[in-house]
Short mmCIF file of C-alpha atoms and ligand atoms in Angstrom, two decimals:
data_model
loop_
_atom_site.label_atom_id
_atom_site.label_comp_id
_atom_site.label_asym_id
_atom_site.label_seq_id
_atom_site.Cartn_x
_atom_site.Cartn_y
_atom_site.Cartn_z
CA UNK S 76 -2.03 2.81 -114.02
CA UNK S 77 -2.12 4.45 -110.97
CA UNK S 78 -2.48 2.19 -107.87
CA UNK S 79 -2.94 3.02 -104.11
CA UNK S 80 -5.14 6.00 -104.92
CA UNK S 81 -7.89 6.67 -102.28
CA UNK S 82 -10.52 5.31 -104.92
CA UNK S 83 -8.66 1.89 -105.72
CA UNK S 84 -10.73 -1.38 -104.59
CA UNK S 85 -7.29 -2.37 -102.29
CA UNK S 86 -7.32 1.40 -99.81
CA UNK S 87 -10.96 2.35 -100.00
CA UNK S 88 -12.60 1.55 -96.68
CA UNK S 89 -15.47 -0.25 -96.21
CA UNK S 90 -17.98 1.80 -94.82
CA UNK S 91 -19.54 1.77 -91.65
CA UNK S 92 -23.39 0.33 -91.78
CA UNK S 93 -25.64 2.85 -89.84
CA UNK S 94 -27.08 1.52 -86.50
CA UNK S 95 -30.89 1.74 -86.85
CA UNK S 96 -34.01 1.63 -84.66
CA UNK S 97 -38.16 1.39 -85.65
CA UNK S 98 -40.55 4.09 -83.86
CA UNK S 99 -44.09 2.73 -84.27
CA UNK S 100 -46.19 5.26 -83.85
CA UNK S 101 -50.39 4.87 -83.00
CA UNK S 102 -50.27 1.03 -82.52
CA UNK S 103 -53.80 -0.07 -81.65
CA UNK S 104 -53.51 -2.43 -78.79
CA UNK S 105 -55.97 -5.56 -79.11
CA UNK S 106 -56.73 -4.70 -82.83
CA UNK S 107 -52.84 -4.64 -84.56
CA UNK S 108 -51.21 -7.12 -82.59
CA UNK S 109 -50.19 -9.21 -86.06
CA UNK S 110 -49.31 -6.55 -87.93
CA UNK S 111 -46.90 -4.68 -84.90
CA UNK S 112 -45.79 -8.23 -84.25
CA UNK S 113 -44.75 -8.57 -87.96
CA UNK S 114 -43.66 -5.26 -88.17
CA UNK S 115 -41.17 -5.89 -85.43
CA UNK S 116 -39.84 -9.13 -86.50
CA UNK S 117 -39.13 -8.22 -90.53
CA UNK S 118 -36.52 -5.00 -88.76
CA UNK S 119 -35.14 -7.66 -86.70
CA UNK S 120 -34.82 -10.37 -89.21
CA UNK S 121 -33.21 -7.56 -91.74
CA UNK S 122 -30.78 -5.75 -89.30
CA UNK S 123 -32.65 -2.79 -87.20
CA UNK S 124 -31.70 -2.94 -83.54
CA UNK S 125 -34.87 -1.94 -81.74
CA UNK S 126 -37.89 -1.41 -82.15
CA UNK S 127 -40.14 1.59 -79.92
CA UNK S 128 -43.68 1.13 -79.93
CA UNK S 129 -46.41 3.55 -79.17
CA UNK S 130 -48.52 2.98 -76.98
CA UNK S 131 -46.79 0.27 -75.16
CA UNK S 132 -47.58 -3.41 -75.39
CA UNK S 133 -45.96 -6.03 -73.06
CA UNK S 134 -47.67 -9.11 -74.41
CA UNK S 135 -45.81 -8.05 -77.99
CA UNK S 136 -42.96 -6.71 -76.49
CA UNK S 137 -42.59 -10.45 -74.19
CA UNK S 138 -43.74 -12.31 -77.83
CA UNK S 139 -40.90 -10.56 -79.23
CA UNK S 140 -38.57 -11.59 -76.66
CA UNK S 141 -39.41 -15.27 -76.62
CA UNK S 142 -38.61 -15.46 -80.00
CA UNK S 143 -35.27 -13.65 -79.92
CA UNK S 144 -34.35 -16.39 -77.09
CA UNK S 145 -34.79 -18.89 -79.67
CA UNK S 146 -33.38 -17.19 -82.81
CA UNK S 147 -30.48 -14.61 -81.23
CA UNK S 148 -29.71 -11.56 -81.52
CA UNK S 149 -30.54 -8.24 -79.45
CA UNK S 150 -33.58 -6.90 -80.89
CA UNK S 151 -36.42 -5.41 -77.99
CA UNK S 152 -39.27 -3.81 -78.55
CA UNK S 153 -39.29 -0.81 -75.60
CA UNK S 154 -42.98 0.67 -75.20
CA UNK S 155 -43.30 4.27 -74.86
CA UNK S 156 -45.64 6.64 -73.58
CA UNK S 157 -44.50 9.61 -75.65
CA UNK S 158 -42.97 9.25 -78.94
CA UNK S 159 -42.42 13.01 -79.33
CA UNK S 160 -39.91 12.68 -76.84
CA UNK S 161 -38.21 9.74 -78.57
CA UNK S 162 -38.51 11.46 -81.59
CA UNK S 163 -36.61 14.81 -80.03
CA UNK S 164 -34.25 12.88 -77.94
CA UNK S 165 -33.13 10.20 -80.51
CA UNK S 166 -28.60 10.97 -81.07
CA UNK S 167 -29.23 10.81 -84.93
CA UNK S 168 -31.19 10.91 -87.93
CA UNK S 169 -35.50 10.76 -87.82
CA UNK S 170 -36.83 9.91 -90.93
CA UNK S 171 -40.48 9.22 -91.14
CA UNK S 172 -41.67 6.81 -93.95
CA UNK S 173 -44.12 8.28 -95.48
CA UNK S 174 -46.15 7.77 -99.32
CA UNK S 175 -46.02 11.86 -99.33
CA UNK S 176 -42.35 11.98 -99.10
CA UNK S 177 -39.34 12.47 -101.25
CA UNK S 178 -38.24 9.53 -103.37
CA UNK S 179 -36.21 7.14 -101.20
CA UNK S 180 -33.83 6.49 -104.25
CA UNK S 181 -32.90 10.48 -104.07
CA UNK S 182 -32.35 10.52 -100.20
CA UNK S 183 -30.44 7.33 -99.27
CA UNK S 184 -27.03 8.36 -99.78
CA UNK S 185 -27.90 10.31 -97.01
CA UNK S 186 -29.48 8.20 -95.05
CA UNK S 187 -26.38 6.00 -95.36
CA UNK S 188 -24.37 8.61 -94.84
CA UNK S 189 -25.70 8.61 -91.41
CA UNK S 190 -24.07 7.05 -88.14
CA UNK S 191 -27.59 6.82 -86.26
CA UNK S 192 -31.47 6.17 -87.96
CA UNK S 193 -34.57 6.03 -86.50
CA UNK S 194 -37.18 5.08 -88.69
CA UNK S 195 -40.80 6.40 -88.15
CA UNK S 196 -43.71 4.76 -89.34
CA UNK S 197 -47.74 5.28 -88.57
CA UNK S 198 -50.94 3.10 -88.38
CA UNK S 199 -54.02 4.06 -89.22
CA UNK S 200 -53.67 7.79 -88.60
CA UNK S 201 -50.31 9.56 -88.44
CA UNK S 202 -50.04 12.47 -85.77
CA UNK S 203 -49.40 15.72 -88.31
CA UNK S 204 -46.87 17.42 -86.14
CA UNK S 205 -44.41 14.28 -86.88
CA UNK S 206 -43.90 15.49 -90.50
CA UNK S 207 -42.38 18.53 -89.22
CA UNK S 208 -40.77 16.85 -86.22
CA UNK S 209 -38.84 14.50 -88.16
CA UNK S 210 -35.73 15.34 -90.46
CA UNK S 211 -36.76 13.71 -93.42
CA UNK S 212 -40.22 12.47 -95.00
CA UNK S 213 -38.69 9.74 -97.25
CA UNK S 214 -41.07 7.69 -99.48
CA UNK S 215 -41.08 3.88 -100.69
CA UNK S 216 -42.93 4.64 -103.67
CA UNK S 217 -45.75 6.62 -104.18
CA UNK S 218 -48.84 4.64 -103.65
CA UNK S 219 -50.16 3.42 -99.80
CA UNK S 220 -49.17 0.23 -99.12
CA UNK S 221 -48.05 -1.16 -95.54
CA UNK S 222 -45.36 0.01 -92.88
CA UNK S 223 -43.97 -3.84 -92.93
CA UNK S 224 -43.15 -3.56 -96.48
CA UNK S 225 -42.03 0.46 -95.44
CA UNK S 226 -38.97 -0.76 -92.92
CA UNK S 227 -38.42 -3.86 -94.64
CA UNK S 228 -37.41 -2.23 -98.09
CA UNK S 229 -35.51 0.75 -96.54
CA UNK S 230 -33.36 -1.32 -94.47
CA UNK S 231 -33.02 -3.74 -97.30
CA UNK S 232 -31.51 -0.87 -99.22
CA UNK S 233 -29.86 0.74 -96.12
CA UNK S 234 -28.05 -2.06 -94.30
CA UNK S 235 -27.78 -5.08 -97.84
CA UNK S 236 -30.23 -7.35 -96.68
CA UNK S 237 -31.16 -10.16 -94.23
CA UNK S 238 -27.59 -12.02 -94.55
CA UNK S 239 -25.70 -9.28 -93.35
CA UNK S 240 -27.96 -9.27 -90.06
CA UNK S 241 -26.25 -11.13 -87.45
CA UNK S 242 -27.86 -12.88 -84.66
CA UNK S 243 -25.01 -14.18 -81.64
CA UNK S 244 -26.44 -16.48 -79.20
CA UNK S 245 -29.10 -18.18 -81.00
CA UNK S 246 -30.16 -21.23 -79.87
CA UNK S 247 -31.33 -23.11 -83.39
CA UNK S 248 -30.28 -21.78 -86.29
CA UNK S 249 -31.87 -22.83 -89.96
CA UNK S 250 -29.91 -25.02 -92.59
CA UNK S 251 -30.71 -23.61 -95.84
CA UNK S 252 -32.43 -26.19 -98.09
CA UNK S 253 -33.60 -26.21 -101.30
CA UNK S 254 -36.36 -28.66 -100.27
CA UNK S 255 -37.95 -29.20 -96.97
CA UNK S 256 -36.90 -27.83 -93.34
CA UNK S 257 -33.68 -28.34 -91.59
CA UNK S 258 -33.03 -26.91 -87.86
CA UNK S 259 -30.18 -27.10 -86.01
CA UNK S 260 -30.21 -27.08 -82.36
CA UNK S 261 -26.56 -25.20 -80.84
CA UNK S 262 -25.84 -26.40 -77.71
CA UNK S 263 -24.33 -23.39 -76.23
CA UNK S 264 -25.82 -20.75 -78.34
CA UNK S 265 -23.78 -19.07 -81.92
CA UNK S 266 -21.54 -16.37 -81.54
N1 LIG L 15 -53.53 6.90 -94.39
C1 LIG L 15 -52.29 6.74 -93.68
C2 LIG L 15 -51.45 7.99 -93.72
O1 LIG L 15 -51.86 8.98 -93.18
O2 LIG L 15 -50.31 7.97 -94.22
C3 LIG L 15 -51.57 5.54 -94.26
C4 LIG L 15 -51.18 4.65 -93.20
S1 LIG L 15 -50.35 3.22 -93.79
C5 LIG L 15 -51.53 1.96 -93.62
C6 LIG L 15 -49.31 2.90 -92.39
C7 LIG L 15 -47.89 3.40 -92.53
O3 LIG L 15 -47.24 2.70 -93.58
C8 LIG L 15 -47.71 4.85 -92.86
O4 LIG L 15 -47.85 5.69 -91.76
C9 LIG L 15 -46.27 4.85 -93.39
O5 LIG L 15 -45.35 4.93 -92.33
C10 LIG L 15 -46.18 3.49 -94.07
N2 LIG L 15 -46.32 3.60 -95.53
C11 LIG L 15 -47.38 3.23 -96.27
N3 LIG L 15 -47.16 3.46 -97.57
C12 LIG L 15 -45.91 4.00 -97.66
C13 LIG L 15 -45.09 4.45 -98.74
N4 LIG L 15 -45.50 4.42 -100.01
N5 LIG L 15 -43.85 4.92 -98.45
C14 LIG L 15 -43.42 4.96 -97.18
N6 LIG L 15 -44.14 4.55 -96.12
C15 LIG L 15 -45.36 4.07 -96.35
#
């Protein structure tokens, strides 16, 4: 049997997880603050790096932040004024999530494929222009259901879940249990 071959389990490489950011676009400040606040903390607590949120929203964006003090990790949430120009400027991939798009099963390959993501989602209304403006229209299904459950299943797929998400400098960490609630409290913050 042929060992050493570039597909054996002992040479292949593991491959590089893509780094990946969240564009909220058309976030209604004042009427969506729990949903963008959710929306931001399910790609945090399953591996995106950042979230960009249109229009802009300190109080969120500082809500954010307070937590990540607490629970590690570098997640922001950067408000924007123009998510066209994140959208054209972004060094990678723009795929807009999207019930009208192609199958997410056929195009993750190349998502994964991909070094950089940025991963568009609407509200209530989606700007038309940003099905043309992004490089894929990927969808999670085929029905209308909620961006939350959009980003949380693609970077589920994308990145293997919430346990590969890491989260250095947390200050309390939780203690798995099968009953109850156990918190630990780290001094000096986890690495
Ligand atoms: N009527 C809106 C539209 O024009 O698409 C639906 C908005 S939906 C409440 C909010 C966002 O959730 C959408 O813009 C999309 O990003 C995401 N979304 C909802 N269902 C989806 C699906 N089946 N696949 C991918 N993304 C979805």
């Amino acid at each position: 049997m042929a060992t050493g071959s570039s597909g054996s389990k002992r040479t292949r490489r593991r491959r590089a997880r893509p780094r990946v950011a969240v564009l909220r676009v058309g976030h209604r400040v004042g009427r969506d603050p729990r949903l963008t606040t959710h929306l931001a903390l399910a790609a945090r607590a399953l591996g995106a790096e950042r979230m960009y949120l249109e229009p802009a929203d300190p109080a969120l964006t500082e809500r954010v932040a307070a937590l990540a003090r607490g629970w590690g990790g570098a997640f922001v949430v950067d408000g924007v004024d123009d998510w066209r120009r994140v959208v054209r400027s972004f060094p990678g991939r723009v795929v807009h999530l999207t019930m009208y798009g192609e199958p997410l099963a056929r195009a993750l390959p190349r998502l994964r494929g991909s070094d950089r993501l940025l991963l568009v989602v609407g509200g209530a209304k989606v700007p038309p222009d940003l099905y043309r403006l992004a490089h894929a229209n990927v969808a999670v299904g085929a029905q209308p259901h909620s961006e939350v459950a959009a980003v949380a299943i693609v970077l589920d797929r994308l990145l293997g879940g919430p346990d590969r998400a890491r989260f250095p400098g947390a200050r309390r960490r939780v203690v798995p249990q099968a009953r109850g609630k156990k918190v630990v409290t780290l001094r000096s913050g986890s690495r």
